[in-house]
Amino acid sequence: MQQIIDRRLSGKNKSIGNRERFLQRHKAQIREAVRRAVDGRGIRDLERGEDVHIPKKDLSEPVFGHGEGGVREVVRPGNSEHVKGDRIAKPKGGGQGQGGGQASDSGEGEDDFVFHLSREEFMQVFFEDLALPNLERTQLAETPEWKSHRAGFTSDGTPTNLHVVRSMRGALSRRIALGTGKRRELHELEERLALLKRENPADLEVQRMLKETEDRIAFLKQRIAAIPFLDPIDLRFRNRVRTPVPTSRAVMFCLMDVSGSMDESRKDLAKRFFILLYLFLTRHYEKIDVVFIRHHTQAQEVDEQNFFHATETGGTVVSSALVLMEEIIRARYPSSEWNIYGAQASDGDNWHHDSGRCRELLAQQILPLCRYFAYVQVAEQEQNLWDEYSKLAEEVRHFAMRKATEAAQIYPVFRELFKKEGAQA
């Protein structure tokens, strides 16, 4: 029999097992808190944690206890209303009394239990109703750009990159290494010369030894003086190398149909898809810009609040959003500096003569500038826009389209859209 021992370290005064059991027990309240957070948050701040409030009454557990048996007489201090034999009525409000976090004139009350969901726990609950498979790491094809950074020192370089301290340190080390032996010998010869001068100067042998010692001392001093103070081999220059790094900037265009046929449930499906794409891109780029474009018969760039919650009526002209997207790219996001991604959500209903123009705009103007463009239809029925986009999907590799009619389909659709691109990375 196989046994698995969990040796993960818990934080101080924390228990992983107890926390998981607590989350499982109060999953309904936690799911409701996450739902409220999704409705009230923006795309950029969705993945942070969340404070969850659970009423104190929901934390209590039923227990069995032994009641007091027999007939007992108890004296209650301060009783001025009841005598022996009176029947006391049940408290009003189902026995709950005062509490629930509200003020009480008796100084008693109950506060809600509040705890914080971590980022990982929040995302787990958020993806729960999407029937997530095991999340696999996918990679987008990233266009490398070159970035220079420090890489030690080199013996060649320009004067502006000269490191003075490192060069002088090398020069000092060289002078010490080359002159130590000569200085030691010079010191010994000078001591020997002093001893010879104290002996008989008329002795021919002493005179010969004095001459040899003085010549040797002069030679060593000349050699020591010949050691250069700073040699070209001592120079050290700051070395900088260029390495390829992923492009750190990306822009995400969110295009959504807000005509009368797009009800709140379909907008919610679109919002979930946009959130997934944003979270996916944040794993690959340091800076993410999000551009919201909504359209009915006319397109308009709006903020996130108006993008998801504003109500519109009327017909649908999808090409107006694509034209506005191209204008914004040309004006603010050149493709040479930005990685451009597009996500479009619609129910597929479009003015019949406009769908062909949408396909032409994508093929000729937008897709050449984009890294990837995904179209999600939040309705089952295939209409003229779906037919035109299907022709384009067969020809262009970085354009993909899928259907999603319920929340459980969003993540599988998203994963399918980006799986092909990730497999080639």
Coordinates of C-alpha atoms in Angstrom, one line a residue:
M1 CA 0.0 0.0 0.0
Q2 CA 1.4 3.4 -1.0
Q3 CA 1.5 6.1 1.6
I4 CA 1.9 9.8 0.8
I5 CA 3.2 12.1 3.6
D6 CA 2.7 15.8 3.1
R7 CA 5.8 17.5 4.5
R8 CA 5.0 21.0 3.2
L9 CA 5.9 23.7 5.7
S10 CA 2.9 25.6 7.0
G11 CA 3.2 29.2 8.0
K12 CA 3.4 30.3 11.6
N13 CA 0.2 29.4 13.5
K14 CA -1.3 28.0 10.2
S15 CA -2.4 24.6 9.1
I16 CA -2.8 23.8 5.4
G17 CA -5.1 20.8 6.1
N18 CA -7.4 22.8 8.4
R19 CA -7.5 25.7 5.9
E20 CA -8.5 23.3 3.0
R21 CA -11.2 21.7 5.1
F22 CA -12.5 25.2 6.0
L23 CA -12.6 26.3 2.4
Q24 CA -14.4 23.1 1.4
R25 CA -17.0 23.5 4.2
H26 CA -17.9 27.1 3.3
K27 CA -17.5 26.8 -0.5
A28 CA -20.9 28.3 -1.1
Q29 CA -20.1 31.5 0.7
I30 CA -16.6 31.7 -0.8
R31 CA -18.0 31.1 -4.3
E32 CA -20.5 33.9 -3.8
A33 CA -17.7 36.2 -2.6
V34 CA -15.6 35.4 -5.7
R35 CA -18.6 36.0 -7.9
R36 CA -19.2 39.5 -6.3
A37 CA -15.5 40.2 -6.7
V38 CA -15.5 39.3 -10.4
D39 CA -18.5 41.5 -11.0
G40 CA -17.0 44.5 -9.2
R41 CA -13.4 44.2 -10.2
G42 CA -11.5 45.2 -13.3
I43 CA -9.6 43.0 -15.6
R44 CA -6.2 44.3 -14.4
D45 CA -6.9 43.6 -10.7
L46 CA -8.9 40.5 -10.9
E47 CA -6.2 38.1 -9.8
R48 CA -5.5 39.6 -6.4
G49 CA -6.9 38.0 -3.3
E50 CA -10.3 38.7 -1.7
D51 CA -11.7 39.1 1.8
V52 CA -14.6 36.7 2.5
H53 CA -17.2 37.4 5.2
I54 CA -19.0 34.4 6.7
P55 CA -21.8 35.0 9.3
K56 CA -20.8 33.7 12.7
K57 CA -23.9 31.6 13.0
D58 CA -22.7 29.5 10.0
L59 CA -19.5 28.6 11.9
S60 CA -21.2 26.9 14.7
E61 CA -21.5 23.1 14.7
P62 CA -24.3 21.0 16.3
V63 CA -23.1 19.2 19.4
F64 CA -24.6 16.7 21.9
G65 CA -24.6 17.4 25.6
H66 CA -26.1 16.0 28.8
G67 CA -28.9 18.1 30.2
E68 CA -29.4 18.6 33.9
G69 CA -31.6 15.9 35.2
G70 CA -34.3 15.9 37.9
V71 CA -36.1 18.9 39.4
R72 CA -33.7 21.7 40.4
E73 CA -34.3 25.0 42.0
V74 CA -32.0 27.8 40.8
V75 CA -31.9 31.3 42.2
R76 CA -31.4 33.9 39.4
P77 CA -30.1 37.2 40.8
G78 CA -32.0 40.3 39.8
N79 CA -35.3 38.6 39.1
S80 CA -38.2 40.9 39.8
E81 CA -40.8 39.6 37.3
H82 CA -41.1 35.8 37.6
V83 CA -42.1 33.5 40.5
K84 CA -42.0 29.7 40.9
G85 CA -44.2 28.0 38.4
D86 CA -44.2 30.6 35.7
R87 CA -43.5 29.5 32.1
I88 CA -41.0 31.7 30.3
A89 CA -41.7 32.4 26.6
K90 CA -39.1 31.7 23.9
P91 CA -37.0 34.6 22.8
K92 CA -38.3 36.4 19.7
G93 CA -36.4 36.1 16.4
G94 CA -36.0 32.3 16.4
G95 CA -33.7 32.2 19.3
Q96 CA -30.9 34.1 17.6
G97 CA -31.3 37.1 19.8
Q98 CA -29.4 40.1 18.8
G99 CA -26.2 39.9 16.9
G100 CA -25.3 39.3 13.3
G101 CA -22.9 42.1 13.4
Q102 CA -25.5 44.7 14.4
A103 CA -25.6 47.0 17.4
S104 CA -27.3 45.9 20.6
D105 CA -28.6 48.0 23.5
S106 CA -27.3 45.3 25.9
G107 CA -23.8 45.6 24.7
E108 CA -23.8 42.2 23.0
G109 CA -23.5 41.2 19.4
E110 CA -21.9 38.9 16.9
D111 CA -19.4 39.9 14.2
D112 CA -19.0 38.1 10.9
F113 CA -15.9 35.9 10.5
V114 CA -13.6 37.5 8.0
F115 CA -10.6 35.8 6.3
H116 CA -8.5 36.5 3.2
L117 CA -8.3 34.3 0.2
S118 CA -4.8 34.2 -1.3
R119 CA -4.2 34.9 -5.0
E120 CA -3.9 31.2 -5.8
E121 CA -7.1 30.3 -3.9
F122 CA -9.0 33.1 -5.5
M123 CA -8.0 32.0 -9.0
Q124 CA -8.8 28.3 -8.1
V125 CA -12.3 29.3 -7.1
F126 CA -12.7 31.6 -10.1
F127 CA -11.8 28.8 -12.5
E128 CA -13.8 26.2 -10.7
D129 CA -17.0 26.5 -12.7
L130 CA -15.0 26.4 -15.9
A131 CA -14.2 22.7 -15.4
L132 CA -10.4 23.4 -15.6
P133 CA -8.1 20.6 -16.6
N134 CA -4.6 20.4 -15.2
L135 CA -3.2 23.8 -16.2
E136 CA -0.3 23.2 -18.7
R137 CA 2.3 25.9 -19.3
T138 CA 1.9 27.3 -22.8
Q139 CA 4.2 29.7 -24.5
L140 CA 3.5 32.3 -27.1
A141 CA 6.0 32.7 -29.9
E142 CA 8.1 35.6 -28.5
T143 CA 9.9 38.0 -30.7
P144 CA 13.4 38.5 -29.1
E145 CA 14.9 41.9 -28.7
W146 CA 18.5 42.7 -27.6
K147 CA 19.3 44.0 -24.2
S148 CA 22.8 44.8 -22.9
H149 CA 23.9 44.1 -19.4
R150 CA 27.1 44.0 -17.3
A151 CA 29.3 40.9 -17.8
G152 CA 32.5 41.4 -15.8
F153 CA 35.6 43.1 -17.2
T154 CA 37.7 42.8 -20.4
S155 CA 41.2 43.9 -21.4
D156 CA 39.9 45.7 -24.5
G157 CA 37.4 48.5 -24.7
T158 CA 36.8 52.2 -25.1
P159 CA 38.2 54.8 -22.7
T160 CA 34.7 55.7 -21.6
N161 CA 34.3 52.2 -20.2
L162 CA 37.7 52.2 -18.4
H163 CA 37.4 51.0 -14.7
V164 CA 40.1 53.0 -12.9
V165 CA 40.0 51.2 -9.6
R166 CA 40.1 47.8 -11.2
S167 CA 43.0 48.9 -13.5
M168 CA 45.0 50.3 -10.6
R169 CA 44.4 47.2 -8.6
G170 CA 45.8 45.1 -11.4
A171 CA 48.8 47.4 -11.8
L172 CA 49.6 47.2 -8.1
S173 CA 49.4 43.5 -8.2
R174 CA 51.7 43.3 -11.2
R175 CA 54.3 45.6 -9.6
I176 CA 54.3 43.5 -6.4
A177 CA 54.6 40.3 -8.3
L178 CA 57.5 41.4 -10.5
G179 CA 59.4 43.4 -7.9
T180 CA 59.1 41.3 -4.7
G181 CA 62.0 39.0 -5.5
K182 CA 64.3 41.8 -6.6
R183 CA 63.5 43.9 -3.6
R184 CA 64.2 41.0 -1.3
E185 CA 67.6 40.4 -3.0
L186 CA 68.3 44.2 -2.9
H187 CA 67.7 44.3 0.8
E188 CA 70.0 41.4 1.5
L189 CA 72.8 42.9 -0.7
E190 CA 72.5 46.2 1.1
E191 CA 72.9 44.5 4.5
R192 CA 75.9 42.6 3.0
L193 CA 77.5 45.8 1.7
A194 CA 77.2 47.4 5.1
L195 CA 79.1 44.4 6.7
L196 CA 81.8 44.5 4.0
K197 CA 82.5 48.2 4.6
R198 CA 83.2 47.5 8.3
E199 CA 85.9 45.0 7.4
N200 CA 89.6 45.8 6.3
P201 CA 89.3 48.0 3.2
A202 CA 92.9 47.3 2.2
D203 CA 92.2 43.6 1.6
L204 CA 92.0 42.9 -2.1
E205 CA 89.3 40.2 -1.6
V206 CA 87.1 42.6 0.3
Q207 CA 87.5 45.2 -2.4
R208 CA 86.5 42.7 -5.0
M209 CA 83.4 41.7 -3.1
L210 CA 82.5 45.3 -2.5
K211 CA 82.7 46.0 -6.2
E212 CA 80.5 43.0 -7.1
T213 CA 77.9 43.9 -4.5
E214 CA 77.7 47.5 -5.5
D215 CA 77.3 46.5 -9.2
R216 CA 74.6 44.0 -8.3
I217 CA 72.8 46.6 -6.2
A218 CA 72.9 49.1 -9.1
F219 CA 71.6 46.5 -11.5
L220 CA 68.7 45.6 -9.2
K221 CA 67.7 49.2 -8.7
Q222 CA 67.7 49.7 -12.4
R223 CA 65.5 46.7 -12.9
I224 CA 63.1 47.7 -10.2
A225 CA 62.9 51.2 -11.7
A226 CA 62.2 49.7 -15.1
I227 CA 58.9 48.2 -13.9
P228 CA 56.2 50.5 -15.4
F229 CA 53.7 52.1 -13.0
L230 CA 50.8 51.3 -15.4
D231 CA 51.0 48.8 -18.2
P232 CA 48.5 48.3 -21.0
I233 CA 48.0 44.7 -19.7
D234 CA 46.7 46.3 -16.4
L235 CA 43.8 48.1 -18.1
R236 CA 40.3 46.7 -17.4
F237 CA 37.2 47.9 -19.1
R238 CA 33.6 47.3 -18.2
N239 CA 32.3 44.6 -20.4
R240 CA 28.7 44.7 -21.6
V241 CA 27.1 41.9 -23.7
R242 CA 23.9 41.8 -25.7
T243 CA 21.5 39.0 -24.9
P244 CA 18.1 38.2 -26.4
V245 CA 15.2 38.8 -24.1
P246 CA 11.5 38.5 -24.7
T247 CA 9.7 41.6 -25.8
S248 CA 8.4 43.1 -22.6
R249 CA 5.5 45.2 -24.0
A250 CA 2.2 44.0 -25.3
V251 CA -1.2 45.6 -26.0
M252 CA -4.5 43.7 -25.8
F253 CA -7.5 44.9 -27.8
C254 CA -10.9 43.8 -26.5
L255 CA -13.6 44.2 -29.1
M256 CA -17.2 43.4 -28.1
D257 CA -20.6 43.8 -29.7
V258 CA -22.9 45.7 -27.4
S259 CA -26.0 45.8 -29.6
G260 CA -29.4 44.8 -28.4
S261 CA -28.8 41.1 -29.1
M262 CA -25.9 40.9 -26.6
D263 CA -27.6 40.4 -23.2
E264 CA -25.8 40.3 -19.8
S265 CA -25.1 36.6 -19.9
R266 CA -23.3 36.9 -23.2
K267 CA -21.4 39.9 -22.0
D268 CA -20.4 37.8 -18.9
L269 CA -19.0 35.1 -21.2
A270 CA -17.0 37.7 -23.2
K271 CA -15.6 39.2 -19.9
R272 CA -14.4 35.8 -18.8
F273 CA -12.6 35.2 -22.0
F274 CA -11.0 38.6 -21.9
I275 CA -9.9 38.0 -18.3
L276 CA -8.2 34.7 -19.3
L277 CA -6.4 36.3 -22.2
Y278 CA -5.2 39.2 -19.9
L279 CA -3.9 36.8 -17.2
F280 CA -2.2 34.7 -19.9
L281 CA -0.4 37.7 -21.4
T282 CA 0.8 38.9 -18.0
R283 CA 2.9 35.7 -17.7
H284 CA 4.9 36.7 -20.7
Y285 CA 5.1 40.5 -20.7
E286 CA 6.1 43.0 -18.1
K287 CA 3.8 45.8 -19.4
I288 CA 0.3 45.2 -20.7
D289 CA -1.9 47.8 -22.1
V290 CA -5.6 47.1 -22.6
V291 CA -7.8 48.9 -25.1
F292 CA -11.6 48.5 -24.9
I293 CA -13.6 49.0 -28.1
R294 CA -17.3 48.5 -28.1
H295 CA -19.5 48.7 -31.1
H296 CA -23.1 48.5 -32.4
T297 CA -23.6 50.5 -35.6
Q298 CA -20.6 52.7 -34.5
A299 CA -17.4 51.9 -32.6
Q300 CA -16.1 53.8 -29.6
E301 CA -13.1 53.4 -27.4
V302 CA -14.3 53.4 -23.8
D303 CA -13.1 52.6 -20.3
E304 CA -13.6 49.2 -18.7
Q305 CA -16.7 50.2 -16.7
N306 CA -18.6 51.3 -19.8
F307 CA -17.3 48.5 -21.9
F308 CA -18.9 45.8 -19.7
H309 CA -21.9 47.5 -18.1
A310 CA -23.2 50.1 -20.6
T311 CA -26.4 49.1 -22.4
E312 CA -27.0 49.8 -26.1
T313 CA -29.7 49.1 -28.6
G314 CA -29.8 49.0 -32.3
G315 CA -28.1 47.1 -35.1
T316 CA -24.6 45.8 -35.6
V317 CA -21.8 46.9 -37.9
V318 CA -18.7 45.0 -36.8
S319 CA -16.3 46.6 -39.3
S320 CA -16.5 49.9 -37.4
A321 CA -14.7 48.3 -34.5
L322 CA -12.0 46.9 -36.8
V323 CA -11.4 50.3 -38.4
L324 CA -11.1 51.9 -35.1
M325 CA -8.6 49.3 -33.9
E326 CA -6.4 49.8 -36.9
E327 CA -6.4 53.6 -36.3
I328 CA -5.4 53.2 -32.7
I329 CA -2.6 50.8 -33.7
R330 CA -1.2 53.2 -36.2
A331 CA -1.4 56.1 -33.8
R332 CA -0.2 54.6 -30.5
Y333 CA 1.0 51.1 -30.9
P334 CA 3.5 50.6 -33.7
S335 CA 4.0 46.9 -34.4
S336 CA 7.8 47.3 -34.4
E337 CA 7.6 48.2 -30.7
W338 CA 4.5 46.4 -29.4
N339 CA 3.2 42.9 -29.4
I340 CA -0.4 43.3 -30.5
Y341 CA -3.1 40.9 -29.6
G342 CA -6.8 41.1 -30.5
A343 CA -9.8 39.4 -28.9
Q344 CA -13.2 39.8 -30.3
A345 CA -16.5 38.6 -28.8
S346 CA -19.9 38.8 -30.6
D347 CA -23.0 36.8 -31.0
G348 CA -22.3 36.7 -34.8
D349 CA -25.2 38.9 -35.8
N350 CA -24.0 41.5 -38.3
W351 CA -25.3 43.5 -41.1
H352 CA -25.2 41.1 -44.1
H353 CA -23.1 43.3 -46.4
D354 CA -20.6 44.2 -43.7
S355 CA -19.3 40.7 -42.9
G356 CA -17.3 40.5 -46.1
R357 CA -15.7 43.8 -45.4
C358 CA -14.7 42.6 -41.9
R359 CA -12.9 39.6 -43.4
E360 CA -11.0 42.0 -45.8
L361 CA -10.1 44.4 -43.0
L362 CA -8.7 41.6 -40.9
A363 CA -6.8 39.9 -43.7
Q364 CA -5.3 43.1 -45.2
Q365 CA -5.0 45.6 -42.4
I366 CA -5.1 44.1 -38.9
L367 CA -3.7 40.6 -39.0
P368 CA -0.4 41.7 -40.6
L369 CA 0.1 43.9 -37.5
C370 CA -1.0 41.4 -34.9
R371 CA 0.7 38.5 -33.2
Y372 CA -2.5 36.7 -32.6
F373 CA -6.2 37.4 -33.1
A374 CA -9.0 35.3 -31.5
Y375 CA -12.7 35.5 -32.2
V376 CA -15.2 34.0 -29.8
Q377 CA -18.9 33.7 -30.7
V378 CA -21.1 33.6 -27.7
A379 CA -24.0 32.2 -29.5
E380 CA -24.6 28.7 -31.1
Q381 CA -26.2 29.8 -34.3
E382 CA -23.8 30.3 -37.2
Q383 CA -24.5 33.6 -39.0
N384 CA -22.9 35.4 -41.9
L385 CA -20.0 36.8 -39.8
W386 CA -19.0 33.2 -38.7
D387 CA -19.1 32.1 -42.4
E388 CA -16.8 34.9 -43.5
Y389 CA -14.3 34.4 -40.6
S390 CA -14.2 30.6 -41.3
K391 CA -12.7 31.4 -44.7
L392 CA -10.0 33.5 -43.0
A393 CA -9.2 30.9 -40.3
E394 CA -8.3 28.4 -43.0
E395 CA -5.7 30.8 -44.6
V396 CA -4.1 32.6 -41.7
R397 CA -2.3 30.7 -38.9
H398 CA -2.4 33.3 -36.2
F399 CA -6.2 33.8 -36.5
A400 CA -8.5 31.4 -34.6
M401 CA -12.2 31.3 -33.8
R402 CA -14.3 29.2 -31.5
K403 CA -17.8 29.1 -30.0
A404 CA -18.7 29.4 -26.3
T405 CA -22.3 29.4 -25.1
E406 CA -21.9 28.7 -21.4
A407 CA -19.3 29.4 -18.7
A408 CA -18.0 25.9 -18.6
Q409 CA -16.8 26.2 -22.2
I410 CA -14.7 29.4 -21.8
Y411 CA -11.5 27.9 -20.5
P412 CA -11.4 24.8 -22.9
V413 CA -12.1 27.2 -25.8
F414 CA -9.3 29.5 -24.6
R415 CA -6.9 26.7 -24.2
E416 CA -7.7 25.3 -27.6
L417 CA -7.2 28.8 -29.2
F418 CA -3.6 29.1 -27.8
K419 CA -2.5 25.5 -27.8
K420 CA -1.2 25.5 -31.4
E421 CA 0.8 28.7 -30.8
G422 CA 2.3 27.2 -27.6
A423 CA 3.3 23.9 -29.2
Q424 CA 5.6 25.7 -31.6
A425 CA 7.2 27.9 -29.0

